[in-house]
PDB file of C-alpha atoms in Angstrom:
ATOM      1  CA  MET F  13      27.729 -17.096  44.819  1.00  0.00           C
ATOM      2  CA  ARG F  14      25.863 -13.792  44.910  1.00  0.00           C
ATOM      3  CA  SER F  15      27.888 -12.432  41.977  1.00  0.00           C
ATOM      4  CA  GLN F  16      27.142 -15.580  39.958  1.00  0.00           C
ATOM      5  CA  PHE F  17      23.460 -15.218  40.732  1.00  0.00           C
ATOM      6  CA  LYS F  18      23.490 -11.583  39.634  1.00  0.00           C
ATOM      7  CA  ALA F  19      25.323 -12.483  36.431  1.00  0.00           C
ATOM      8  CA  MET F  20      22.823 -15.243  35.658  1.00  0.00           C
ATOM      9  CA  ALA F  21      19.894 -12.917  36.396  1.00  0.00           C
ATOM     10  CA  GLY F  22      21.442 -10.298  34.103  1.00  0.00           C
ATOM     11  CA  ARG F  23      21.792 -12.824  31.270  1.00  0.00           C
ATOM     12  CA  ILE F  24      18.214 -13.981  31.727  1.00  0.00           C
ATOM     13  CA  LYS F  25      17.003 -10.381  31.712  1.00  0.00           C
ATOM     14  CA  ALA F  26      19.024  -9.608  28.574  1.00  0.00           C
ATOM     15  CA  ALA F  27      17.644 -12.698  26.817  1.00  0.00           C
ATOM     16  CA  ALA F  28      14.088 -11.792  27.795  1.00  0.00           C
ATOM     17  CA  SER F  29      14.612  -8.252  26.534  1.00  0.00           C
ATOM     18  CA  ALA F  30      15.981  -9.552  23.229  1.00  0.00           C
ATOM     19  CA  ILE F  31      13.022 -11.903  22.798  1.00  0.00           C
ATOM     20  CA  ASP F  32      10.598  -9.099  23.641  1.00  0.00           C
ATOM     21  CA  GLY F  33      12.264  -6.837  21.075  1.00  0.00           C
ATOM     22  CA  ALA F  34      12.114  -9.529  18.411  1.00  0.00           C
ATOM     23  CA  VAL F  35       8.431 -10.201  19.089  1.00  0.00           C
ATOM     24  CA  ARG F  36       7.615  -6.476  18.922  1.00  0.00           C
ATOM     25  CA  GLN F  37       9.160  -6.306  15.456  1.00  0.00           C
ATOM     26  CA  THR F  38       6.707  -8.860  14.041  1.00  0.00           C
ATOM     27  CA  HIS F  39       3.762  -7.582  12.045  1.00  0.00           C
ATOM     28  CA  ALA F  40       1.264  -9.416  14.253  1.00  0.00           C
ATOM     29  CA  ALA F  41       2.659  -7.636  17.332  1.00  0.00           C
ATOM     30  CA  ARG F  42       2.442  -4.319  15.497  1.00  0.00           C
ATOM     31  CA  LEU F  43      -1.259  -4.922  14.851  1.00  0.00           C
ATOM     32  CA  ALA F  44      -1.770  -5.628  18.547  1.00  0.00           C
ATOM     33  CA  ILE F  45       0.209  -2.510  19.522  1.00  0.00           C
ATOM     34  CA  MET F  46      -1.849  -0.345  17.162  1.00  0.00           C
ATOM     35  CA  ALA F  47      -5.101  -1.741  18.533  1.00  0.00           C
ATOM     36  CA  ALA F  48      -3.958  -1.053  22.103  1.00  0.00           C
ATOM     37  CA  ASN F  49      -2.786   2.486  21.319  1.00  0.00           C
ATOM     38  CA  LEU F  50      -6.003   3.388  19.496  1.00  0.00           C
ATOM     39  CA  ARG F  51      -8.252   1.879  22.183  1.00  0.00           C
ATOM     40  CA  ARG F  52      -9.107   5.241  23.779  1.00  0.00           C
ATOM     41  CA  PRO F  53      -8.916   7.791  20.939  1.00  0.00           C
ATOM     42  CA  LEU F  54     -10.558   5.579  18.268  1.00  0.00           C
ATOM     43  CA  PRO F  55     -12.235   2.591  19.939  1.00  0.00           C
ATOM     44  CA  LEU F  56     -14.096   1.344  16.853  1.00  0.00           C
ATOM     45  CA  ILE F  57     -10.926   1.376  14.762  1.00  0.00           C
ATOM     46  CA  ALA F  58      -9.147  -0.435  17.584  1.00  0.00           C
ATOM     47  CA  MET F  59     -11.838  -3.121  17.610  1.00  0.00           C
ATOM     48  CA  LEU F  60     -11.523  -3.540  13.842  1.00  0.00           C
ATOM     49  CA  LEU F  61      -7.760  -3.893  14.213  1.00  0.00           C
ATOM     50  CA  PHE F  62      -8.263  -6.508  16.911  1.00  0.00           C
ATOM     51  CA  ALA F  63     -10.753  -8.339  14.687  1.00  0.00           C
ATOM     52  CA  THR F  64      -8.188  -8.231  11.864  1.00  0.00           C
ATOM     53  CA  LEU F  65      -5.589  -9.744  14.177  1.00  0.00           C
ATOM     54  CA  LEU F  66      -8.021 -12.501  15.182  1.00  0.00           C
ATOM     55  CA  PHE F  67      -8.710 -13.220  11.516  1.00  0.00           C
ATOM     56  CA  CYS F  68      -4.973 -13.471  10.851  1.00  0.00           C
ATOM     57  CA  LEU F  69      -4.631 -15.867  13.786  1.00  0.00           C
ATOM     58  CA  PHE F  70      -7.517 -17.953  12.436  1.00  0.00           C
ATOM     59  CA  LEU F  71      -5.888 -18.204   9.008  1.00  0.00           C
ATOM     60  CA  ALA F  72      -2.573 -19.125  10.629  1.00  0.00           C
ATOM     61  CA  TRP F  73      -4.221 -21.827  12.758  1.00  0.00           C
ATOM     62  CA  SER F  74      -6.079 -23.233   9.731  1.00  0.00           C
ATOM     63  CA  SER F  75      -2.867 -23.359   7.708  1.00  0.00           C
ATOM     64  CA  ALA F  76      -0.929 -24.993  10.535  1.00  0.00           C
ATOM     65  CA  ARG F  77      -3.692 -27.545  11.036  1.00  0.00           C
ATOM     66  CA  GLY F  78      -3.748 -28.360   7.314  1.00  0.00           C
ATOM     67  CA  VAL F  79       0.022 -28.827   7.196  1.00  0.00           C
ATOM     68  CA  PHE F  80      -0.055 -31.063  10.270  1.00  0.00           C
ATOM     69  CA  ILE F  81      -2.819 -33.241   8.813  1.00  0.00           C
ATOM     70  CA  VAL F  82      -0.928 -33.645   5.548  1.00  0.00           C
ATOM     71  CA  LEU F  83       2.442 -34.432   7.127  1.00  0.00           C
ATOM     72  CA  SER F  84       1.366 -36.436  10.179  1.00  0.00           C
ATOM     73  CA  PRO F  85       1.198 -39.807   8.321  1.00  0.00           C
ATOM     74  CA  ALA F  86       4.878 -39.437   7.381  1.00  0.00           C
ATOM     75  CA  SER F  87       5.895 -38.480  10.930  1.00  0.00           C
ATOM     76  CA  PRO F  88       5.365 -41.376  13.378  1.00  0.00           C
ATOM     77  CA  THR F  89       6.143 -39.278  16.446  1.00  0.00           C
ATOM     78  CA  GLY F  90       4.412 -36.170  15.118  1.00  0.00           C
ATOM     79  CA  ILE F  91       7.316 -33.925  16.129  1.00  0.00           C
ATOM     80  CA  MET F  92       8.467 -33.031  12.637  1.00  0.00           C
ATOM     81  CA  ALA F  93       4.895 -32.509  11.492  1.00  0.00           C
ATOM     82  CA  GLY F  94       4.285 -30.253  14.482  1.00  0.00           C
ATOM     83  CA  ILE F  95       7.411 -28.204  13.764  1.00  0.00           C
ATOM     84  CA  ALA F  96       6.464 -27.812  10.099  1.00  0.00           C
ATOM     85  CA  ALA F  97       2.915 -26.847  11.074  1.00  0.00           C
ATOM     86  CA  ALA F  98       4.182 -24.248  13.546  1.00  0.00           C
ATOM     87  CA  VAL F  99       6.526 -22.735  10.944  1.00  0.00           C
ATOM     88  CA  ALA F 100       3.740 -22.630   8.360  1.00  0.00           C
ATOM     89  CA  GLY F 101       1.331 -21.046  10.837  1.00  0.00           C
ATOM     90  CA  LEU F 102       3.818 -18.347  11.848  1.00  0.00           C
ATOM     91  CA  ALA F 103       4.617 -17.606   8.197  1.00  0.00           C
ATOM     92  CA  VAL F 104       0.940 -17.229   7.309  1.00  0.00           C
ATOM     93  CA  LEU F 105       0.352 -15.065  10.380  1.00  0.00           C
ATOM     94  CA  GLU F 106       3.183 -12.710   9.428  1.00  0.00           C
ATOM     95  CA  LEU F 107       2.102 -12.523   5.783  1.00  0.00           C
ATOM     96  CA  CYS F 108      -1.512 -11.759   6.702  1.00  0.00           C
ATOM     97  CA  ALA F 109      -0.521  -9.154   9.293  1.00  0.00           C
ATOM     98  CA  ALA F 110       1.943  -7.518   6.876  1.00  0.00           C
ATOM     99  CA  PHE F 111      -0.744  -7.360   4.190  1.00  0.00           C
ATOM    100  CA  ALA F 112      -3.225  -5.844   6.667  1.00  0.00           C
ATOM    101  CA  ILE F 113      -0.723  -3.165   7.726  1.00  0.00           C
ATOM    102  CA  THR F 114       0.065  -2.353   4.090  1.00  0.00           C
ATOM    103  CA  ILE F 115      -3.635  -1.987   3.286  1.00  0.00           C
ATOM    104  CA  MET F 116      -4.104   0.162   6.387  1.00  0.00           C
ATOM    105  CA  THR F 117      -1.209   2.435   5.453  1.00  0.00           C
ATOM    106  CA  ALA F 118      -2.596   2.878   1.945  1.00  0.00           C
ATOM    107  CA  ALA F 119      -6.103   3.505   3.314  1.00  0.00           C
ATOM    108  CA  LEU F 120      -4.866   6.219   5.674  1.00  0.00           C
ATOM    109  CA  GLN F 121      -2.941   7.884   2.859  1.00  0.00           C
ATOM    110  CA  LEU F 122      -6.025   7.724   0.630  1.00  0.00           C
ATOM    111  CA  ALA F 123      -8.183   9.187   3.391  1.00  0.00           C
ATOM    112  CA  TYR F 124      -5.698  11.999   3.954  1.00  0.00           C
ATOM    113  CA  ASP F 125      -5.558  12.827   0.231  1.00  0.00           C
ATOM    114  CA  THR F 126      -9.266  12.595  -0.604  1.00  0.00           C
ATOM    115  CA  GLY F 127     -11.119  13.796   2.498  1.00  0.00           C
ATOM    116  CA  ARG F 128     -13.977  12.553   4.635  1.00  0.00           C
ATOM    117  CA  HIS F 129     -16.755  12.766   2.022  1.00  0.00           C
ATOM    118  CA  CYS F 130     -14.883  10.560  -0.411  1.00  0.00           C
ATOM    119  CA  VAL F 131     -14.009   8.086   2.356  1.00  0.00           C
ATOM    120  CA  LEU F 132     -17.669   7.889   3.373  1.00  0.00           C
ATOM    121  CA  ALA F 133     -18.661   7.276  -0.252  1.00  0.00           C
ATOM    122  CA  LEU F 134     -16.118   4.453  -0.564  1.00  0.00           C
ATOM    123  CA  LEU F 135     -17.302   2.869   2.689  1.00  0.00           C
ATOM    124  CA  ALA F 136     -20.930   3.107   1.589  1.00  0.00           C
ATOM    125  CA  ILE F 137     -20.140   1.514  -1.795  1.00  0.00           C
ATOM    126  CA  ALA F 138     -18.162  -1.287  -0.153  1.00  0.00           C
ATOM    127  CA  SER F 139     -20.994  -1.925   2.320  1.00  0.00           C
ATOM    128  CA  ALA F 140     -23.594  -1.974  -0.459  1.00  0.00           C
ATOM    129  CA  LEU F 141     -21.539  -4.388  -2.560  1.00  0.00           C
ATOM    130  CA  GLY F 142     -20.967  -6.613   0.471  1.00  0.00           C
ATOM    131  CA  LEU F 143     -24.657  -6.711   1.334  1.00  0.00           C
ATOM    132  CA  ALA F 144     -25.542  -7.471  -2.299  1.00  0.00           C
ATOM    133  CA  ALA F 145     -22.991 -10.306  -2.413  1.00  0.00           C
ATOM    134  CA  LEU F 146     -24.290 -11.732   0.864  1.00  0.00           C
ATOM    135  CA  ALA F 147     -27.907 -11.556  -0.346  1.00  0.00           C
ATOM    136  CA  TRP F 148     -26.933 -13.279  -3.584  1.00  0.00           C
ATOM    137  CA  ARG F 149     -25.140 -16.058  -1.691  1.00  0.00           C
ATOM    138  CA  LEU F 150     -28.062 -16.574   0.678  1.00  0.00           C
ATOM    139  CA  ALA F 151     -30.449 -16.751  -2.265  1.00  0.00           C
ATOM    140  CA  ALA F 152     -28.216 -19.224  -4.116  1.00  0.00           C
ATOM    141  CA  GLU F 153     -27.308 -21.547  -1.233  1.00  0.00           C
ATOM    142  CA  GLY F 154     -30.271 -21.137   1.098  1.00  0.00           C
ATOM    143  CA  ALA F 155     -29.983 -22.249   4.724  1.00  0.00           C
ATOM    144  CA  ALA F 156     -26.593 -23.895   4.176  1.00  0.00           C
ATOM    145  CA  ALA F 157     -24.886 -20.571   3.447  1.00  0.00           C
ATOM    146  CA  PRO F 158     -24.655 -19.018   6.951  1.00  0.00           C
ATOM    147  CA  ALA F 159     -22.776 -22.018   8.368  1.00  0.00           C
ATOM    148  CA  GLY F 160     -19.880 -21.458   5.987  1.00  0.00           C
ATOM    149  CA  ALA F 161     -19.995 -17.685   5.927  1.00  0.00           C
ATOM    150  CA  VAL F 162     -19.618 -16.706   9.572  1.00  0.00           C
ATOM    151  CA  LEU F 163     -16.396 -14.763   9.098  1.00  0.00           C
ATOM    152  CA  PRO F 164     -17.578 -12.886   5.960  1.00  0.00           C
ATOM    153  CA  ILE F 165     -20.814 -11.974   7.745  1.00  0.00           C
ATOM    154  CA  LEU F 166     -18.904 -10.694  10.783  1.00  0.00           C
ATOM    155  CA  GLY F 167     -16.572  -8.732   8.526  1.00  0.00           C
ATOM    156  CA  LEU F 168     -19.528  -7.217   6.678  1.00  0.00           C
ATOM    157  CA  CYS F 169     -21.197  -6.275   9.961  1.00  0.00           C
ATOM    158  CA  GLY F 170     -17.991  -4.544  11.009  1.00  0.00           C
ATOM    159  CA  LEU F 171     -17.836  -2.667   7.707  1.00  0.00           C
ATOM    160  CA  VAL F 172     -21.443  -1.494   8.009  1.00  0.00           C
ATOM    161  CA  ALA F 173     -20.860  -0.438  11.635  1.00  0.00           C
ATOM    162  CA  LEU F 174     -17.739   1.479  10.575  1.00  0.00           C
ATOM    163  CA  THR F 175     -19.683   3.243   7.811  1.00  0.00           C
ATOM    164  CA  LEU F 176     -22.480   4.314  10.151  1.00  0.00           C
ATOM    165  CA  TRP F 177     -20.045   5.429  12.835  1.00  0.00           C
ATOM    166  CA  PHE F 178     -17.951   7.350  10.303  1.00  0.00           C
ATOM    167  CA  ARG F 179     -20.985   9.249   9.037  1.00  0.00           C
ATOM    168  CA  ARG F 180     -22.063  10.253  12.538  1.00  0.00           C
ATOM    169  CA  ALA F 181     -18.607  10.998  13.901  1.00  0.00           C
ATOM    170  CA  TYR F 182     -17.231  13.037  11.020  1.00  0.00           C
ATOM    171  CA  LEU F 183     -20.164  14.471   9.052  1.00  0.00           C
ATOM    172  CA  ARG F 184     -22.723  15.373  11.733  1.00  0.00           C
ATOM    173  CA  PRO F 185     -21.529  18.249  13.939  1.00  0.00           C
ATOM    174  CA  ALA F 186     -24.620  17.866  16.164  1.00  0.00           C
ATOM    175  CA  TYR F 187     -23.517  14.346  17.140  1.00  0.00           C
ATOM    176  CA  PRO F 188     -22.115  14.366  20.722  1.00  0.00           C
ATOM    177  CA  GLY F 189     -19.140  12.314  19.620  1.00  0.00           C
ATOM    178  CA  PHE F 190     -18.303  14.493  16.624  1.00  0.00           C
ATOM    179  CA  ARG F 191     -14.573  14.325  15.826  1.00  0.00           C
ATOM    180  CA  ASP F 192     -11.999  16.174  13.766  1.00  0.00           C
ATOM    181  CA  PHE F 193     -11.291  13.979  10.741  1.00  0.00           C
ATOM    182  CA  TRP F 194      -7.835  15.378   9.983  1.00  0.00           C
ATOM    183  CA  VAL F 195      -6.662  15.177  13.593  1.00  0.00           C
ATOM    184  CA  ASP F 196      -7.698  11.514  13.808  1.00  0.00           C
ATOM    185  CA  ILE F 197      -5.992  10.672  10.515  1.00  0.00           C
ATOM    186  CA  VAL F 198      -2.747  12.267  11.672  1.00  0.00           C
ATOM    187  CA  GLU F 199      -2.994  10.479  15.048  1.00  0.00           C
ATOM    188  CA  ALA F 200      -3.638   7.128  13.365  1.00  0.00           C
ATOM    189  CA  ARG F 201      -0.635   7.634  11.098  1.00  0.00           C
ATOM    190  CA  HIS F 202       1.555   8.473  14.086  1.00  0.00           C
ATOM    191  CA  VAL F 203       0.369   5.337  15.857  1.00  0.00           C
ATOM    192  CA  LEU F 204       1.158   3.314  12.743  1.00  0.00           C
ATOM    193  CA  MET F 205       4.662   4.773  12.567  1.00  0.00           C
ATOM    194  CA  ARG F 206       5.303   4.120  16.258  1.00  0.00           C
ATOM    195  CA  ALA F 207       4.048   0.552  15.905  1.00  0.00           C
ATOM    196  CA  ALA F 208       6.375   0.050  12.937  1.00  0.00           C
ATOM    197  CA  HIS F 209       9.252   0.622  15.366  1.00  0.00           C
ATOM    198  CA  GLY F 210       7.732  -1.655  18.014  1.00  0.00           C
ATOM    199  CA  GLU F 211       6.826   1.200  20.349  1.00  0.00           C
TER     200      GLU F 211
END
């Protein structure tokens, strides 16, 4: 009896380990791993990664909900519609997370090749364009605009905060939290590579 119990516990442990390994290989899990690993060395970047993951989850939930609404009339029990919605949501989540990681990899390579001044200029231009687009939308739609633009506004606030933090942290040596730009870029790339292997 004891040997059977040990064998069953070993199989359960092996199955749990396999599931954990499979989950760690997903792009969404890699985003979460990167955010956790960068929490102490680069907290603002970690928060942006976490916000990106939340946005991916929101898009996945919206897609799954849309699929369920469309298919539910043809599924009396709702089981098939629920399965299709879950598959669609997971697919959208993985696609969004993979796209975010690809963009992040390209951004780190660009930052490494161009330097901190160019990165700051790009962030400032992106922030200015975002603020101009938001002002134009508010002027065109009036009070109805903020209700449908919560996520873009939050994303723009994060971009502006990143720009201000970047300027203080990397271009103002008198700032108490002044950092070495190249060291942080190399560390972020190492974290990205470790996350790509589920570590």
